[in-house]
Coordinates of C-alpha atoms and ligand atoms in Angstrom, one line a residue:
M1 CA -37.0 -27.0 43.9
A2 CA -35.0 -26.2 47.0
R3 CA -36.0 -28.2 50.0
L4 CA -37.7 -26.2 53.1
K5 CA -35.2 -26.2 55.9
L6 CA -36.7 -27.5 59.1
G7 CA -35.4 -26.7 62.7
V8 CA -37.1 -29.3 65.0
L9 CA -37.5 -28.6 69.0
I10 CA -37.9 -31.5 71.2
S11 CA -37.7 -32.3 75.0
G12 CA -37.9 -36.1 75.2
R13 CA -38.5 -39.3 73.3
G14 CA -38.5 -37.8 69.8
S15 CA -40.7 -40.1 68.0
N16 CA -42.4 -37.4 66.0
L17 CA -38.8 -36.1 65.2
Q18 CA -38.2 -39.4 63.9
S19 CA -41.3 -39.5 61.7
L20 CA -39.7 -36.4 60.0
I21 CA -36.4 -38.0 59.7
E22 CA -37.9 -40.9 57.7
A23 CA -40.0 -38.6 55.6
C24 CA -37.0 -36.5 54.7
A25 CA -35.2 -39.6 53.6
E26 CA -37.6 -39.9 50.7
A27 CA -36.1 -38.6 47.6
D28 CA -39.2 -36.5 46.6
Y29 CA -39.9 -35.2 50.1
P30 CA -39.8 -31.3 49.9
A31 CA -38.1 -30.6 53.2
E32 CA -34.9 -31.5 55.1
I33 CA -34.0 -31.2 58.8
V34 CA -30.9 -28.7 59.3
L35 CA -31.0 -28.8 63.1
A36 CA -32.7 -30.6 66.1
I37 CA -32.6 -28.7 69.5
S38 CA -33.6 -30.2 72.8
N39 CA -34.0 -28.1 76.0
E40 CA -33.4 -31.4 77.9
P41 CA -29.8 -32.7 77.8
E42 CA -30.8 -36.2 78.2
A43 CA -33.6 -36.3 75.6
P44 CA -33.4 -39.7 73.7
G45 CA -34.5 -37.8 70.5
L46 CA -31.0 -36.1 70.4
E47 CA -29.6 -39.6 69.7
R48 CA -32.1 -40.3 66.9
A49 CA -31.0 -37.0 65.1
R50 CA -27.3 -37.8 65.5
R51 CA -27.9 -41.4 64.0
A52 CA -29.6 -39.9 61.1
G53 CA -26.5 -37.5 60.6
I54 CA -28.4 -34.3 61.8
R55 CA -27.0 -31.6 63.9
A56 CA -28.2 -32.0 67.4
E57 CA -28.0 -29.2 70.0
I58 CA -28.8 -28.9 73.6
V59 CA -30.3 -25.5 74.6
D60 CA -30.9 -26.1 78.3
H61 CA -33.5 -23.4 79.6
R62 CA -31.9 -23.7 83.0
D63 CA -28.8 -22.4 81.6
F64 CA -30.4 -19.1 81.1
S65 CA -31.6 -16.1 83.5
G66 CA -35.0 -16.1 82.0
R67 CA -37.5 -17.3 79.2
E68 CA -36.4 -14.4 76.8
A69 CA -32.8 -15.2 77.1
F70 CA -33.4 -18.9 76.4
E71 CA -35.6 -18.3 73.4
R72 CA -32.9 -15.7 72.1
A73 CA -30.4 -18.7 72.1
L74 CA -33.0 -20.8 70.4
D75 CA -33.8 -18.1 67.8
R76 CA -29.9 -17.6 67.1
A77 CA -29.5 -21.3 66.6
L78 CA -32.5 -21.8 64.3
A79 CA -31.6 -18.5 62.2
G80 CA -28.0 -19.6 62.1
A81 CA -28.9 -22.9 60.6
D82 CA -31.2 -21.0 58.2
A83 CA -34.4 -22.7 59.4
G84 CA -37.3 -21.9 57.3
L85 CA -40.0 -23.7 59.3
V86 CA -39.7 -24.6 63.0
C87 CA -41.5 -27.7 64.1
L88 CA -42.4 -28.1 67.9
A89 CA -42.3 -32.0 68.1
G90 CA -43.0 -32.8 71.7
F91 CA -41.3 -29.6 72.9
M92 CA -42.5 -29.0 76.4
R93 CA -41.8 -25.3 77.1
L94 CA -44.3 -22.5 76.6
L95 CA -42.9 -19.9 74.1
T96 CA -43.3 -16.0 74.6
P97 CA -45.0 -13.8 72.3
W98 CA -41.7 -12.4 71.2
F99 CA -40.5 -16.0 70.0
V100 CA -44.0 -16.6 68.2
E101 CA -44.2 -13.3 66.6
R102 CA -40.6 -13.8 65.3
W103 CA -41.5 -17.0 63.8
N104 CA -44.9 -16.1 62.8
D105 CA -46.6 -18.5 60.3
R106 CA -43.1 -20.4 60.2
L107 CA -43.8 -22.2 63.4
I108 CA -45.9 -25.4 63.9
N109 CA -46.8 -27.6 66.7
I110 CA -48.1 -31.1 67.1
H111 CA -50.6 -31.8 69.9
P112 CA -52.2 -35.1 71.0
S113 CA -55.9 -33.9 70.8
L114 CA -58.4 -32.7 68.4
L115 CA -57.8 -29.1 69.2
P116 CA -59.3 -26.6 70.5
A117 CA -60.6 -29.6 72.8
F118 CA -57.9 -30.6 75.6
P119 CA -55.1 -28.1 75.3
G120 CA -52.4 -28.7 77.5
L121 CA -51.2 -31.8 79.4
D122 CA -52.8 -35.0 80.2
T123 CA -55.0 -34.8 77.1
H124 CA -55.7 -38.6 76.8
A125 CA -56.9 -39.0 80.5
R126 CA -59.0 -36.0 80.2
A127 CA -60.4 -37.1 76.9
L128 CA -61.3 -40.4 78.5
A129 CA -62.9 -38.8 81.5
A130 CA -64.8 -36.6 79.3
G131 CA -66.2 -39.8 77.5
V132 CA -65.5 -38.6 73.9
R133 CA -65.9 -41.4 71.4
I134 CA -63.4 -39.7 69.1
A135 CA -59.9 -38.5 70.1
G136 CA -57.0 -37.4 67.7
C137 CA -54.3 -35.0 67.1
T138 CA -53.5 -31.7 65.4
V139 CA -50.7 -29.9 63.8
H140 CA -51.2 -26.2 63.8
F141 CA -49.4 -22.9 63.5
V142 CA -48.5 -21.4 66.8
R143 CA -49.9 -18.4 68.4
A144 CA -49.3 -16.7 71.8
E145 CA -52.0 -18.7 73.5
M146 CA -51.1 -22.0 74.2
D147 CA -52.2 -25.0 71.8
R148 CA -54.1 -22.4 69.9
G149 CA -53.6 -21.3 66.0
P150 CA -54.5 -22.1 62.5
I151 CA -55.0 -25.9 61.9
V152 CA -53.1 -27.4 59.1
V153 CA -53.8 -31.3 59.6
Q154 CA -55.8 -33.2 62.0
A155 CA -56.4 -37.0 62.4
A156 CA -59.4 -38.6 64.2
V157 CA -58.8 -41.9 66.3
A158 CA -61.7 -43.8 67.6
V159 CA -61.9 -44.5 71.4
E160 CA -62.4 -48.0 72.4
D161 CA -64.3 -49.1 75.3
G162 CA -61.7 -50.4 77.8
D163 CA -59.2 -47.8 76.6
D164 CA -56.8 -46.4 79.1
A165 CA -54.7 -43.3 78.5
A166 CA -51.5 -45.3 77.5
G167 CA -53.4 -47.3 75.0
L168 CA -55.2 -44.3 73.5
A169 CA -52.0 -42.4 73.5
A170 CA -50.3 -45.1 71.4
R171 CA -53.0 -44.9 68.7
V172 CA -53.0 -41.3 68.7
L173 CA -49.1 -41.2 68.3
A174 CA -49.4 -43.5 65.3
A175 CA -51.6 -40.9 63.7
E176 CA -49.3 -38.1 64.8
H177 CA -46.3 -39.7 62.8
R178 CA -48.6 -39.4 59.7
C179 CA -49.8 -35.9 60.2
L180 CA -46.6 -34.1 61.1
P181 CA -44.8 -35.0 57.9
L182 CA -48.0 -34.5 55.9
A183 CA -48.4 -31.0 57.3
V184 CA -44.8 -30.2 56.6
R185 CA -45.1 -31.4 53.0
L186 CA -48.1 -29.2 52.5
I187 CA -46.4 -26.1 53.9
A188 CA -43.2 -27.0 51.9
E189 CA -45.2 -27.4 48.6
G190 CA -46.7 -23.8 49.2
R191 CA -50.2 -25.3 49.4
V192 CA -51.0 -23.8 53.1
R193 CA -52.4 -20.3 53.1
V194 CA -53.4 -18.8 56.6
A195 CA -56.4 -16.8 56.3
G196 CA -57.5 -15.5 59.8
E197 CA -57.7 -18.2 62.0
R198 CA -58.1 -20.9 59.3
C199 CA -55.8 -22.5 56.9
E200 CA -56.7 -23.0 53.3
I201 CA -55.2 -26.1 51.8
A202 CA -54.8 -25.9 48.0
G203 CA -55.2 -29.2 45.9
A204 CA -56.6 -31.3 48.8
A205 CA -58.0 -34.6 47.7
E206 CA -61.8 -35.4 48.2
P207 CA -62.3 -35.7 51.9
P208 CA -62.5 -39.4 53.4
P209 CA -65.8 -40.6 54.8
P210 CA -66.7 -39.7 58.3
L211 CA -65.2 -41.7 61.1
I212 CA -68.1 -42.9 63.3
S213 CA -67.5 -44.3 66.7
P214 CA -68.7 -46.9 67.5
S215 CA -68.8 -48.3 63.9
P216 CA -72.3 -48.6 62.7
S217 CA -71.4 -52.0 61.2
G218 CA -72.5 -54.6 63.8
C219 CA -74.8 -52.0 65.6
G220 CA -77.8 -53.0 63.7
Ligands
LIG301 C1 -46.4 -36.2 71.5 O1 -47.4 -37.2 71.7 C2 -46.7 -34.9 71.2 O2 -47.9 -34.6 70.5 C3 -46.8 -34.3 72.6 O3 -45.7 -34.9 73.2 C4 -45.5 -36.1 72.7 C5 -44.1 -36.2 72.3 O4 -43.6 -37.3 71.8 N1 -46.8 -32.8 72.7 C6 -47.6 -32.1 73.5 O5 -48.3 -32.6 74.4 C7 -47.3 -30.8 73.2 N2 -48.4 -29.9 74.0 P1 -42.3 -37.6 71.0 O6 -41.2 -37.0 71.8 O7 -42.2 -39.1 70.9 O8 -42.5 -36.9 69.7

């Protein structure tokens, strides 16, 4: 079966891009990265792509008169590379309804919280301030409203007493690196159906036991 062609949009470090690069290197993985684009010329993720032999382009939003012109350039590059699915992997620009509509149900985002809780920036600090005992991450189809859309995969991560935002972010990031390749795999295998605001996943295994935080073992 033909592999799903991915366009990956980044703005920085690119560790989620790296997780896709590594997944795509597996012989039986049903997707391949055809293009990585950064809106930030200095994004370290660009180098990760180039090292892996992936075409990496800079589309700097500052070079355009407005959002639409910037997004038209993104769209041209993605369509030109024949991308079938676009992954926002730490892409820190808001997209207009025009772009979101154009890539409807072919555009996913990874966000470091259990959406719909804590959309936007500073998610870990806000989760800690709110005192949640379980944090996590979400891969979802993108809709016009920021950090909203049908959820494909989520992972839950227990918050530990004494956690700071950096420590929590690191453990959530490790979960992100598993969730994004999993979501892409499920979509590429045709197992994800968007039904209204929800995704139905065909052939999912038995759900794991609940994550309870703090762990009941040792709590008597
Ligand atoms: C990731 O934690 C990703 O979830 C987050 O930015 C980080 C990028 O890291 N994205 C957002 O906050 C988008 N709302 P990376 O560049 O190493 O993949």
